[in-house]
Amino acid sequence: MEITWLGHSGIKIKGSKTVIIDPFLTGCPAASASPEEITEADVVIVTHYHSDHLGDAFAICKQTGATCVGIHEIAVDAEAEGITAEGMNIGGTIDARGVRVHMVQALHSAEKGNPAGVIIEMDGKKIYHAGDTGLTYDMKLIGEFFKPDLSFIPIGDRYTMGIPSAAKAVEFVQTKKVIPIHYNTFPIVSADPEEFKKKVGDKAEVIILKPGETYNL
Ligand code: NI
Ligand code: MN
């Protein structure tokens, strides 16, 4: 499957279904696409109610007919705009158009509802998107239950984990591969992904992408 970094925390996963996570494109200095260029999506997942994650999610759902998946409060707002939505909450698992979505906790804040991370299962692969979060010892449960093939982990510090915590999170979630996100979008979340790679060492394969770049998983 094709994994594309849209910039910031935005991810496009193209397998048997197309899944978009946290598409913050309009107003994002690191965005690799405009929302109008996302013409195909089955599921759009929003990890939490912050503008750099909710971003263009609703607009993309409207233009593609994608189902919006998020915590209950996000789903309610999506439905109010006429979007098909699947609300859920932390600890839950749903099937959204053939994509399995598990919602896990994130240590962060949100304007509505709680922040979350997700593990999606599609085409036999497990992919963890941590959303915005601090390091939590409970991440060990993600390792115990899922052992993701690939994880997206924020490294930009200030609002999320910085590099030392993010490297520890990689160890806790027992991911095989990791793509750092949520860094260098703005000067206040500057981080050196090479330093993260060094810190992770042999715990996982670190894949550093440029916004717009695609990795074949
Ligand atoms: Ni946030
Ligand atoms: Mn954020």
Short mmCIF file of C-alpha atoms and ligand atoms in Angstrom, two decimals:
data_model
loop_
_atom_site.label_atom_id
_atom_site.label_comp_id
_atom_site.label_asym_id
_atom_site.label_seq_id
_atom_site.Cartn_x
_atom_site.Cartn_y
_atom_site.Cartn_z
CA MET A 1 0.00 0.00 0.00
CA GLU A 2 1.06 3.58 -0.64
CA ILE A 3 1.69 5.88 2.29
CA THR A 4 1.91 9.59 1.49
CA TRP A 5 2.82 12.31 3.98
CA LEU A 6 0.57 15.30 3.23
CA GLY A 7 2.62 17.44 5.65
CA HIS A 8 2.27 18.05 9.42
CA SER A 9 0.13 15.12 10.71
CA GLY A 10 -1.68 14.55 7.42
CA ILE A 11 -1.42 11.07 5.95
CA LYS A 12 -2.92 9.37 2.92
CA ILE A 13 -2.98 5.57 2.92
CA LYS A 14 -3.94 4.02 -0.38
CA GLY A 15 -4.62 0.30 -0.19
CA SER A 16 -7.81 -1.51 -1.14
CA LYS A 17 -9.44 1.61 0.37
CA THR A 18 -8.12 5.14 0.60
CA VAL A 19 -7.80 6.46 4.14
CA ILE A 20 -6.91 10.06 4.95
CA ILE A 21 -5.88 11.06 8.47
CA ASP A 22 -5.74 14.64 9.82
CA PRO A 23 -5.74 16.53 6.50
CA PHE A 24 -4.60 20.01 7.54
CA LEU A 25 -3.91 21.49 4.10
CA THR A 26 -5.45 24.96 3.87
CA GLY A 27 -3.15 27.37 5.71
CA CYS A 28 -0.53 24.70 6.39
CA PRO A 29 2.92 25.88 5.27
CA ALA A 30 4.05 22.25 4.82
CA ALA A 31 1.00 20.98 2.94
CA SER A 32 1.89 19.00 -0.17
CA ALA A 33 -1.55 19.27 -1.75
CA SER A 34 -4.61 21.48 -1.76
CA PRO A 35 -7.84 19.95 -0.45
CA GLU A 36 -9.27 20.09 -4.00
CA GLU A 37 -6.53 17.69 -5.12
CA ILE A 38 -7.81 14.99 -2.78
CA THR A 39 -10.42 13.63 -5.13
CA GLU A 40 -10.55 10.08 -3.82
CA ALA A 41 -11.13 8.93 -0.25
CA ASP A 42 -13.22 6.27 1.48
CA VAL A 43 -12.51 7.15 5.09
CA VAL A 44 -11.28 10.41 6.63
CA ILE A 45 -10.11 10.05 10.23
CA VAL A 46 -9.72 13.03 12.56
CA THR A 47 -7.64 12.32 15.69
CA HIS A 48 -8.82 15.37 17.64
CA TYR A 49 -10.62 18.68 17.53
CA HIS A 50 -7.70 21.04 16.82
CA SER A 51 -7.54 23.05 13.62
CA ASP A 52 -4.20 21.54 12.56
CA HIS A 53 -5.86 18.08 12.55
CA LEU A 54 -9.51 18.68 11.71
CA GLY A 55 -8.19 20.92 8.94
CA ASP A 56 -9.98 20.23 5.65
CA ALA A 57 -11.49 16.92 6.79
CA PHE A 58 -15.11 17.97 6.34
CA ALA A 59 -14.49 19.57 2.94
CA ILE A 60 -12.73 16.42 1.73
CA CYS A 61 -15.59 14.23 2.98
CA LYS A 62 -18.06 16.41 1.09
CA GLN A 63 -16.17 16.31 -2.19
CA THR A 64 -15.29 12.59 -2.09
CA GLY A 65 -18.27 11.12 -0.25
CA ALA A 66 -15.87 9.66 2.33
CA THR A 67 -17.07 8.59 5.76
CA CYS A 68 -15.72 10.76 8.56
CA VAL A 69 -14.42 8.80 11.57
CA GLY A 70 -13.66 10.49 14.86
CA ILE A 71 -14.54 10.70 18.47
CA HIS A 72 -18.29 11.18 19.13
CA GLU A 73 -18.17 15.01 19.27
CA ILE A 74 -16.40 15.24 15.90
CA ALA A 75 -18.87 12.83 14.30
CA VAL A 76 -21.80 14.92 15.59
CA ASP A 77 -20.37 18.06 13.96
CA ALA A 78 -19.69 16.18 10.71
CA GLU A 79 -23.25 14.86 10.58
CA ALA A 80 -24.59 18.38 11.19
CA GLU A 81 -22.88 19.31 7.90
CA GLY A 82 -24.56 16.42 6.09
CA ILE A 83 -21.49 14.17 6.11
CA THR A 84 -21.76 10.44 6.72
CA ALA A 85 -19.89 9.88 9.97
CA GLU A 86 -18.96 7.10 12.34
CA GLY A 87 -18.60 8.30 15.91
CA MET A 88 -16.65 6.25 18.40
CA ASN A 89 -14.62 6.65 21.55
CA ILE A 90 -11.42 5.55 23.20
CA GLY A 91 -11.22 1.79 23.58
CA GLY A 92 -13.65 1.13 20.75
CA THR A 93 -13.22 -0.62 17.43
CA ILE A 94 -15.37 -0.11 14.36
CA ASP A 95 -15.50 -1.18 10.77
CA ALA A 96 -15.76 1.85 8.50
CA ARG A 97 -16.27 0.85 4.86
CA GLY A 98 -14.07 -2.20 5.27
CA VAL A 99 -11.38 -0.44 7.29
CA ARG A 100 -11.01 -1.47 10.91
CA VAL A 101 -10.39 1.46 13.24
CA HIS A 102 -9.37 1.11 16.89
CA MET A 103 -9.37 4.30 18.95
CA VAL A 104 -6.74 4.68 21.65
CA GLN A 105 -5.92 7.44 24.07
CA ALA A 106 -3.68 10.43 23.45
CA LEU A 107 -2.37 12.64 26.23
CA HIS A 108 -3.30 16.08 24.89
CA SER A 109 -6.23 18.53 24.76
CA ALA A 110 -9.01 19.25 22.28
CA GLU A 111 -11.63 21.94 21.68
CA LYS A 112 -14.42 19.35 21.76
CA GLY A 113 -14.35 15.74 22.85
CA ASN A 114 -11.09 14.08 23.79
CA PRO A 115 -7.94 13.70 21.75
CA ALA A 116 -7.19 10.24 20.43
CA GLY A 117 -4.87 8.05 18.44
CA VAL A 118 -5.97 5.34 16.03
CA ILE A 119 -4.79 1.99 14.82
CA ILE A 120 -6.16 1.10 11.45
CA GLU A 121 -6.18 -2.39 9.99
CA MET A 122 -6.39 -2.78 6.26
CA ASP A 123 -5.09 -5.37 3.80
CA GLY A 124 -3.44 -7.30 6.63
CA LYS A 125 -1.42 -4.30 7.85
CA LYS A 126 -1.70 -2.49 11.18
CA ILE A 127 -0.92 1.21 11.18
CA TYR A 128 -0.84 3.43 14.27
CA HIS A 129 -1.34 7.19 14.05
CA ALA A 130 -0.58 8.65 17.47
CA GLY A 131 -2.30 11.99 16.87
CA ASP A 132 -0.92 14.63 19.22
CA THR A 133 0.27 13.09 22.44
CA GLY A 134 2.76 13.08 25.23
CA LEU A 135 4.51 9.90 26.17
CA THR A 136 2.39 7.53 28.20
CA TYR A 137 3.28 4.20 29.73
CA ASP A 138 -0.06 2.89 28.40
CA MET A 139 1.50 2.89 24.93
CA LYS A 140 2.93 -0.45 26.00
CA LEU A 141 -0.60 -1.84 25.59
CA ILE A 142 -0.52 -0.86 21.92
CA GLY A 143 2.65 -2.92 21.63
CA GLU A 144 1.08 -5.81 23.47
CA PHE A 145 -2.14 -5.83 21.44
CA PHE A 146 -1.13 -4.65 17.99
CA LYS A 147 2.63 -4.56 17.27
CA PRO A 148 2.00 -2.12 14.39
CA ASP A 149 3.70 -2.60 11.05
CA LEU A 150 4.02 1.17 10.77
CA SER A 151 3.48 4.08 13.16
CA PHE A 152 3.21 7.84 12.73
CA ILE A 153 4.73 9.49 15.78
CA PRO A 154 4.89 13.24 16.53
CA ILE A 155 8.39 14.53 17.32
CA GLY A 156 8.05 18.33 17.13
CA ASP A 157 7.94 18.97 20.90
CA ARG A 158 6.03 21.84 22.62
CA TYR A 159 2.53 20.47 21.82
CA THR A 160 3.52 16.79 21.59
CA MET A 161 6.41 14.54 22.41
CA GLY A 162 9.88 15.70 21.56
CA ILE A 163 12.57 13.38 20.27
CA PRO A 164 13.57 11.57 23.50
CA SER A 165 9.93 10.77 24.40
CA ALA A 166 9.04 9.90 20.82
CA ALA A 167 11.92 7.41 20.65
CA LYS A 168 10.68 5.82 23.89
CA ALA A 169 7.16 5.65 22.42
CA VAL A 170 8.57 3.73 19.44
CA GLU A 171 9.95 1.19 21.89
CA PHE A 172 6.68 0.97 23.85
CA VAL A 173 4.42 0.42 20.82
CA GLN A 174 6.78 -2.19 19.33
CA THR A 175 6.32 -0.82 15.84
CA LYS A 176 8.36 -2.29 13.00
CA LYS A 177 8.59 0.97 11.10
CA VAL A 178 8.03 4.59 12.07
CA ILE A 179 7.48 7.83 10.18
CA PRO A 180 8.01 11.00 12.26
CA ILE A 181 5.32 13.68 11.90
CA HIS A 182 4.20 17.00 13.45
CA TYR A 183 7.58 18.74 13.07
CA ASN A 184 9.06 21.61 11.03
CA THR A 185 5.60 22.79 9.92
CA PHE A 186 6.17 25.96 11.93
CA PRO A 187 9.38 27.18 13.63
CA ILE A 188 7.87 26.42 17.06
CA VAL A 189 7.78 22.70 16.27
CA SER A 190 11.28 22.42 14.82
CA ALA A 191 12.97 19.05 15.10
CA ASP A 192 15.68 17.13 13.30
CA PRO A 193 14.30 13.79 12.05
CA GLU A 194 17.87 12.47 11.67
CA GLU A 195 18.37 12.98 15.39
CA PHE A 196 15.15 11.01 16.00
CA LYS A 197 16.44 8.25 13.74
CA LYS A 198 19.67 8.08 15.72
CA LYS A 199 17.77 7.96 19.01
CA VAL A 200 15.48 5.14 17.79
CA GLY A 201 18.53 3.16 16.70
CA ASP A 202 17.75 -0.47 15.98
CA LYS A 203 14.36 -0.41 17.77
CA ALA A 204 12.55 0.28 14.49
CA GLU A 205 13.17 1.31 10.93
CA VAL A 206 12.79 5.10 10.72
CA ILE A 207 11.45 6.37 7.42
CA ILE A 208 11.93 10.10 6.88
CA LEU A 209 9.64 11.54 4.24
CA LYS A 210 9.33 14.96 2.70
CA PRO A 211 5.80 16.37 2.48
CA GLY A 212 4.23 14.87 -0.64
CA GLU A 213 6.58 11.89 -0.66
CA THR A 214 5.19 8.34 -0.86
CA TYR A 215 6.47 5.19 0.80
CA ASN A 216 5.41 1.72 -0.27
CA LEU A 217 4.53 -0.42 2.72
NI NI B 1 -3.49 19.11 18.90
MN MN B 2 -1.31 19.36 16.47
#
